[in-house]
Amino acid sequence: MTDTRFYQVAVQSPLRRLFDYLPPVDTDSALEPGVRVTVPFGKREVTGIVVSNTASSDYPVDKLKPISAVLDKTPLIPPVLFDVLLWAARYYQHPLGDVLATALPTLLRKGGDLPQQSFWRLSTHGKGLPDNALRRAPSQQALLQLLQQHDCLSKEALAAAGVNTATIRSLKNKELIESFNTTISGQSFDPNGELDILAEKPLTLSTDQQKALEQVELHAYHSYLIDGETGSGKTEVYLQAIANGLRYGKQALVLIPEINLSPQTLARFQARFNCPIALIHSGLSERQRLEAWWAAASGSAGIIIGTRSAAFVPMKSPGIIIVDEEHDSSFKQQEGFRYSARDVAVMRANREKIPLLLGSATPSLESLYNCQQQRYRHISIKGRHGGAVQAAWQLVDIRHSQLNTGFSQTVIEAMSTQLAEGNQILVFLNRRGFAPTLMCHDCGWVANCKHCDAHLTVHTNRPGLHCHHCESRQALPSTCPECRSEQLNYLGQGTERSEATLQALFPDTIVHRVDRDSTGNKHAMEELLAHINKNEACILVGTQMLAKGHHFPGVTLVVVLDADTSLFSTDFRALEKMGQLITQVAGRAGRGAKPGVVMIQSHHCEHPVFELLSQHSYAKFAQHILQERQFSAMPPYTNAALIRAEFHQGGEALGLLQRARAFLESQMPSSPVLRYLGPFPAAMEKRGGRYRYQLTLIGTERRDLHQLLGRLSYWLEQDKSARKVRWSIDVDPQDTI
Ligand code: ADP
Ligand code: ZN
Ligand code: ZN
């Protein structure tokens, strides 16, 4: 026997520590890390996960309580994934209990069972019967004989054998048969290696695709950045790389930004493969989520496609991880456990010793930098399939020009020409609602949110004033609350207004709006896509939703209405994001037989980023921005972390961060390799009724930074005022630094 006397258990709690327990009283076999247990915690019993065991505890033994119950015979989280989770908790400075919980569906987190299947078998009484005992009731007799031939049969197997539920009920009432539940076996998707994995013939690869596929080593870790514009055939490379693993019984994990946005991609996976595919995303019920999770964990699904949190789903025999649209900011969780699913995938592939494919038409600067550092291999796929040629770019200088609610004459004329030829047009504007500001013409009053430092947005579709930051809503006033004037003006435009303007300009054309408000449910988006795919002339106007994953073969003109906002943003990533977005939107044009045109309206057409982008080279643009980052010693050349604090009264939150900075400087003084910025007010100081501040750490040595953050989180947990102020640590933040 081991001399284990204490188990260290992770429990979901805001504290960054483990809790010691004595072994359960009724069992003396050792518990492996990753096993779920029930433990007394304060006045409650909670589900926790065993992390480790020790021979000594820092707590008095007589204060410790035993584990109440052991829920699993074998760990639900396999050892390699468990290590990745331990790493993630350290790296992101987040409580381990919470991090481990991310890897489990809610039902398991609450202590529930793995998916069960019910079976029927003969009871002791039934076993004693001769096989013709029920000859007067032939269907009951048949069931009796069936169960005499098999030890037990599942509900589904009985149904398949033509046994109806009435027959089952009769034998049950006679106490001849009994049911029992057991965990669904989760047999591998290809237990004997005989399955014909492919349901359809793969495409013949182009030279670039072939080269890409050949570079991917299947049995070792490496990260590959697959860089190719939309339509260049990246997905086809993923499909074939996945097939190469499936043939050896290896599973594939595919992470995508948002599941509703890519029905076309899903359909392609389903058409290609014979094996089960598990989908993991936020739209699932708890039961469905558990089943999808188990399909991955037990190995019955060959392919797992999921959004961010699927980065932590266990796999029986992982073979490859793919992160599609790796630049997409939705891979970063922005609250609670603030992890980047892309970066977790890199670490996971490394520990699992399997390849990782990161795909994008507009790679993140982080990934390009990692290629420069030779941490990732850079694979380019050139050209587009189906003869589609690259779109031509046209910058439209709107200085001094008369705009019709945001549209220049040049753009309106180009739109008429395209519509006359029966083409589709995509108008991109990254602002929802009708108008971002409501102002009184007589006294200058502006409708502001009471809870945020922000204007309220006018919506006409579900009429009212909406705050896009705290989601509060109010009725649209008919007169100015200050001076009673009826002269209330709508300033600026959002997608609803552009939709109305376009409808007025082109009354005979259908205008579809695509944004969070118009595509609230999944079917709305599917219907819309089906409509668009009919290829009739129409105009699509929408937000960045339009830039994600869709295939719009009939679109020949893309209009970017307002490209200027990002040029002067305080967010150091704004330019990068703008370049990615415009390139992605442009990539939607001319995918079919007709060439596309991209028109960008700006007051700053001479800005170097437009020149670089319009020469149709995202790569050149990215190099330019990377150089700027190097020059200013910003990520990815350095490592950043953000300490945020917010409270109903500003002073408390600011004070906490000031003391945090003093603490940090006492640990490691500021120097050229470690800079402290702030504390400063957040870009929007007041939001949802709270005053928000942030302190930034930028360091050249990741190790130093992490050591420091570890000490800081401990310090914050001990600090009295930190208990009421809401604080968080964000490692590798996406937002403003
Ligand atoms: P990406 O993922 O880079 O946007 P896809 O793999 O979706 O590109 O390919 C775009 C289109 O080109 C798809 O319709 C796909 O079926 C087609 N395609 C991709 N590779 C080939 C190929 N080797 N031969 C013929 N068509 C291809
Ligand atoms: Zn007024
Ligand atoms: Zn608000």
GROMACS .gro file of C-alpha atoms in nm, residues 493-712:
model
  220
  493GLN     CA    1  -2.510   5.534  -3.919
  494GLY     CA    2  -2.535   5.173  -3.824
  495THR     CA    3  -2.643   4.872  -4.028
  496GLU     CA    4  -3.017   4.942  -3.985
  497ARG     CA    5  -2.981   5.289  -4.130
  498SER     CA    6  -2.763   5.167  -4.416
  499GLU     CA    7  -3.024   4.904  -4.489
  500ALA     CA    8  -3.294   5.173  -4.506
  501THR     CA    9  -3.078   5.400  -4.721
  502LEU     CA   10  -2.996   5.120  -4.964
  503GLN     CA   11  -3.359   5.018  -4.986
  504ALA     CA   12  -3.451   5.376  -5.075
  505LEU     CA   13  -3.170   5.403  -5.332
  506PHE     CA   14  -3.247   5.066  -5.492
  507PRO     CA   15  -3.619   5.004  -5.435
  508ASP     CA   16  -3.632   4.707  -5.675
  509THR     CA   17  -3.349   4.518  -5.508
  510ILE     CA   18  -3.371   4.292  -5.205
  511VAL     CA   19  -3.155   4.418  -4.916
  512HIS     CA   20  -3.057   4.169  -4.645
  513ARG     CA   21  -2.917   4.288  -4.315
  514VAL     CA   22  -2.676   4.054  -4.137
  515ASP     CA   23  -2.584   4.139  -3.780
  516ARG     CA   24  -2.638   4.008  -3.429
  517ASP     CA   25  -2.990   4.158  -3.421
  518SER     CA   26  -3.108   4.009  -3.750
  519THR     CA   27  -2.961   3.662  -3.711
  520GLY     CA   28  -3.052   3.599  -3.349
  521ASN     CA   29  -3.146   3.240  -3.417
  522LYS     CA   30  -2.960   2.980  -3.614
  523HIS     CA   31  -3.236   2.929  -3.867
  524ALA     CA   32  -3.246   3.297  -3.962
  525MET     CA   33  -2.883   3.267  -4.075
  526GLU     CA   34  -2.942   2.940  -4.258
  527GLU     CA   35  -3.244   3.080  -4.442
  528LEU     CA   36  -3.050   3.386  -4.535
  529LEU     CA   37  -2.760   3.182  -4.670
  530ALA     CA   38  -2.999   2.964  -4.869
  531HIS     CA   39  -3.153   3.277  -5.019
  532ILE     CA   40  -2.816   3.425  -5.106
  533ASN     CA   41  -2.702   3.103  -5.266
  534LYS     CA   42  -2.982   3.136  -5.521
  535ASN     CA   43  -2.749   3.390  -5.677
  536GLU     CA   44  -3.011   3.652  -5.755
  537ALA     CA   45  -2.905   4.014  -5.749
  538CYS     CA   46  -2.924   4.148  -5.396
  539ILE     CA   47  -2.742   4.362  -5.141
  540LEU     CA   48  -2.607   4.228  -4.813
  541VAL     CA   49  -2.534   4.486  -4.550
  542GLY     CA   50  -2.384   4.382  -4.221
  543THR     CA   51  -2.119   4.371  -3.955
  544GLN     CA   52  -1.810   4.154  -3.920
  545MET     CA   53  -2.044   3.854  -3.921
  546LEU     CA   54  -2.024   3.887  -4.297
  547ALA     CA   55  -1.649   3.841  -4.286
  548LYS     CA   56  -1.660   3.499  -4.128
  549GLY     CA   57  -1.643   3.173  -4.310
  550HIS     CA   58  -1.910   3.227  -4.569
  551HIS     CA   59  -1.891   3.149  -4.930
  552PHE     CA   60  -2.073   3.409  -5.140
  553PRO     CA   61  -1.996   3.310  -5.498
  554GLY     CA   62  -2.233   3.567  -5.648
  555VAL     CA   63  -2.079   3.868  -5.476
  556THR     CA   64  -1.877   4.085  -5.713
  557LEU     CA   65  -1.858   4.410  -5.519
  558VAL     CA   66  -1.758   4.461  -5.159
  559VAL     CA   67  -1.797   4.807  -5.006
  560VAL     CA   68  -1.625   4.902  -4.680
  561LEU     CA   69  -1.818   5.208  -4.564
  562ASP     CA   70  -1.604   5.336  -4.280
  563ALA     CA   71  -1.246   5.219  -4.261
  564ASP     CA   72  -1.122   5.519  -4.062
  565THR     CA   73  -1.233   5.434  -3.710
  566SER     CA   74  -0.951   5.185  -3.653
  567LEU     CA   75  -0.679   5.420  -3.772
  568PHE     CA   76  -0.696   5.631  -3.459
  569SER     CA   77  -0.800   5.380  -3.197
  570THR     CA   78  -0.628   5.355  -2.860
  571ASP     CA   79  -0.632   4.976  -2.894
  572PHE     CA   80  -0.288   4.870  -3.012
  573ARG     CA   81  -0.443   4.579  -3.201
  574ALA     CA   82  -0.700   4.793  -3.384
  575LEU     CA   83  -0.497   4.822  -3.705
  576GLU     CA   84  -0.418   4.452  -3.714
  577LYS     CA   85  -0.786   4.370  -3.668
  578MET     CA   86  -0.892   4.621  -3.931
  579GLY     CA   87  -0.647   4.477  -4.184
  580GLN     CA   88  -0.770   4.126  -4.113
  581LEU     CA   89  -1.132   4.225  -4.137
  582ILE     CA   90  -1.096   4.414  -4.465
  583THR     CA   91  -0.891   4.135  -4.619
  584GLN     CA   92  -1.147   3.878  -4.502
  585VAL     CA   93  -1.439   4.080  -4.637
  586ALA     CA   94  -1.252   4.130  -4.963
  587GLY     CA   95  -1.197   3.755  -4.976
  588ARG     CA   96  -1.573   3.707  -4.998
  589ALA     CA   97  -1.585   3.877  -5.336
  590GLY     CA   98  -1.550   3.707  -5.670
  591ARG     CA   99  -1.523   3.354  -5.545
  592GLY     CA  100  -1.739   3.238  -5.830
  593ALA     CA  101  -1.668   3.290  -6.197
  594LYS     CA  102  -1.696   3.670  -6.188
  595PRO     CA  103  -1.403   3.882  -6.067
  596GLY     CA  104  -1.462   4.106  -5.767
  597VAL     CA  105  -1.402   4.469  -5.678
  598VAL     CA  106  -1.340   4.600  -5.328
  599MET     CA  107  -1.417   4.968  -5.264
  600ILE     CA  108  -1.296   5.125  -4.942
  601GLN     CA  109  -1.425   5.466  -4.836
  602SER     CA  110  -1.180   5.666  -4.630
  603HIS     CA  111  -1.071   6.019  -4.541
  604HIS     CA  112  -0.714   5.888  -4.522
  605CYS     CA  113  -0.653   5.704  -4.845
  606GLU     CA  114  -0.284   5.796  -4.828
  607HIS     CA  115  -0.240   5.603  -4.503
  608PRO     CA  116   0.036   5.345  -4.559
  609VAL     CA  117  -0.177   5.055  -4.434
  610PHE     CA  118  -0.431   5.110  -4.712
  611GLU     CA  119  -0.157   5.119  -4.968
  612LEU     CA  120  -0.015   4.791  -4.839
  613LEU     CA  121  -0.354   4.625  -4.817
  614SER     CA  122  -0.474   4.748  -5.153
  615GLN     CA  123  -0.169   4.607  -5.323
  616HIS     CA  124  -0.347   4.299  -5.210
  617SER     CA  125  -0.087   4.179  -4.976
  618TYR     CA  126  -0.195   4.106  -4.624
  619ALA     CA  127   0.156   3.966  -4.576
  620LYS     CA  128   0.320   4.302  -4.651
  621PHE     CA  129   0.072   4.480  -4.432
  622ALA     CA  130   0.139   4.238  -4.147
  623GLN     CA  131   0.517   4.281  -4.182
  624HIS     CA  132   0.472   4.657  -4.158
  625ILE     CA  133   0.269   4.631  -3.839
  626LEU     CA  134   0.506   4.375  -3.692
  627GLN     CA  135   0.791   4.621  -3.740
  628GLU     CA  136   0.593   4.887  -3.559
  629ARG     CA  137   0.535   4.646  -3.272
  630GLN     CA  138   0.904   4.565  -3.256
  631PHE     CA  139   0.990   4.932  -3.260
  632SER     CA  140   0.754   5.006  -2.971
  633ALA     CA  141   0.845   4.685  -2.782
  634MET     CA  142   0.487   4.560  -2.782
  635PRO     CA  143   0.357   4.202  -2.814
  636PRO     CA  144   0.440   3.968  -2.979
  637TYR     CA  145   0.795   4.102  -2.927
  638THR     CA  146   0.722   4.132  -2.557
  639ASN     CA  147   0.481   3.964  -2.319
  640ALA     CA  148   0.196   4.153  -2.163
  641ALA     CA  149  -0.043   4.106  -1.876
  642LEU     CA  150  -0.326   4.329  -1.765
  643ILE     CA  151  -0.447   4.365  -1.407
  644ARG     CA  152  -0.802   4.497  -1.406
  645ALA     CA  153  -1.003   4.626  -1.114
  646GLU     CA  154  -1.355   4.762  -1.101
  647PHE     CA  155  -1.589   4.885  -0.833
  648HIS     CA  156  -1.900   5.095  -0.783
  649GLN     CA  157  -1.680   5.373  -0.654
  650GLY     CA  158  -1.372   5.458  -0.853
  651GLY     CA  159  -1.138   5.531  -0.564
  652GLU     CA  160  -1.130   5.176  -0.427
  653ALA     CA  161  -1.043   5.009  -0.755
  654LEU     CA  162  -0.779   5.265  -0.843
  655GLY     CA  163  -0.633   5.245  -0.492
  656LEU     CA  164  -0.601   4.869  -0.511
  657LEU     CA  165  -0.409   4.890  -0.837
  658GLN     CA  166  -0.183   5.163  -0.699
  659ARG     CA  167  -0.093   4.939  -0.409
  660ALA     CA  168  -0.055   4.644  -0.646
  661ARG     CA  169   0.196   4.845  -0.845
  662ALA     CA  170   0.389   4.935  -0.530
  663PHE     CA  171   0.395   4.566  -0.438
  664LEU     CA  172   0.514   4.467  -0.785
  665GLU     CA  173   0.790   4.727  -0.780
  666SER     CA  174   0.905   4.602  -0.441
  667GLN     CA  175   0.940   4.257  -0.599
  668MET     CA  176   1.093   4.362  -0.928
  669PRO     CA  177   1.168   4.728  -0.997
  670SER     CA  178   1.065   4.865  -1.330
  671SER     CA  179   1.344   4.841  -1.589
  672PRO     CA  180   1.383   4.832  -1.967
  673VAL     CA  181   1.297   4.460  -1.959
  674LEU     CA  182   0.997   4.501  -1.733
  675ARG     CA  183   0.768   4.800  -1.769
  676TYR     CA  184   0.467   4.897  -1.560
  677LEU     CA  185   0.203   5.119  -1.721
  678GLY     CA  186  -0.066   5.275  -1.507
  679PRO     CA  187  -0.291   5.225  -1.330
  680PHE     CA  188  -0.503   5.413  -1.582
  681PRO     CA  189  -0.877   5.434  -1.637
  682ALA     CA  190  -0.998   5.174  -1.888
  683ALA     CA  191  -1.084   5.298  -2.238
  684MET     CA  192  -1.442   5.321  -2.113
  685GLU     CA  193  -1.396   5.421  -1.752
  686LYS     CA  194  -1.752   5.357  -1.639
  687ARG     CA  195  -1.933   5.054  -1.768
  688GLY     CA  196  -2.239   4.874  -1.633
  689GLY     CA  197  -2.229   5.103  -1.328
  690ARG     CA  198  -1.870   5.016  -1.237
  691TYR     CA  199  -1.557   5.226  -1.256
  692ARG     CA  200  -1.279   5.038  -1.426
  693TYR     CA  201  -0.901   5.070  -1.411
  694GLN     CA  202  -0.610   4.875  -1.538
  695LEU     CA  203  -0.244   4.823  -1.474
  696THR     CA  204  -0.028   4.683  -1.752
  697LEU     CA  205   0.289   4.477  -1.724
  698ILE     CA  206   0.511   4.439  -2.026
  699GLY     CA  207   0.816   4.220  -2.000
  700THR     CA  208   1.071   4.075  -2.237
  701GLU     CA  209   1.121   3.760  -2.028
  702ARG     CA  210   0.811   3.548  -1.998
  703ARG     CA  211   0.950   3.359  -1.703
  704ASP     CA  212   1.004   3.677  -1.496
  705LEU     CA  213   0.660   3.802  -1.580
  706HIS     CA  214   0.495   3.480  -1.474
  707GLN     CA  215   0.685   3.455  -1.151
  708LEU     CA  216   0.577   3.805  -1.071
  709LEU     CA  217   0.214   3.739  -1.159
  710GLY     CA  218   0.212   3.433  -0.935
  711ARG     CA  219   0.325   3.647  -0.641
  712LEU     CA  220   0.079   3.919  -0.732
   0.00000   0.00000   0.00000
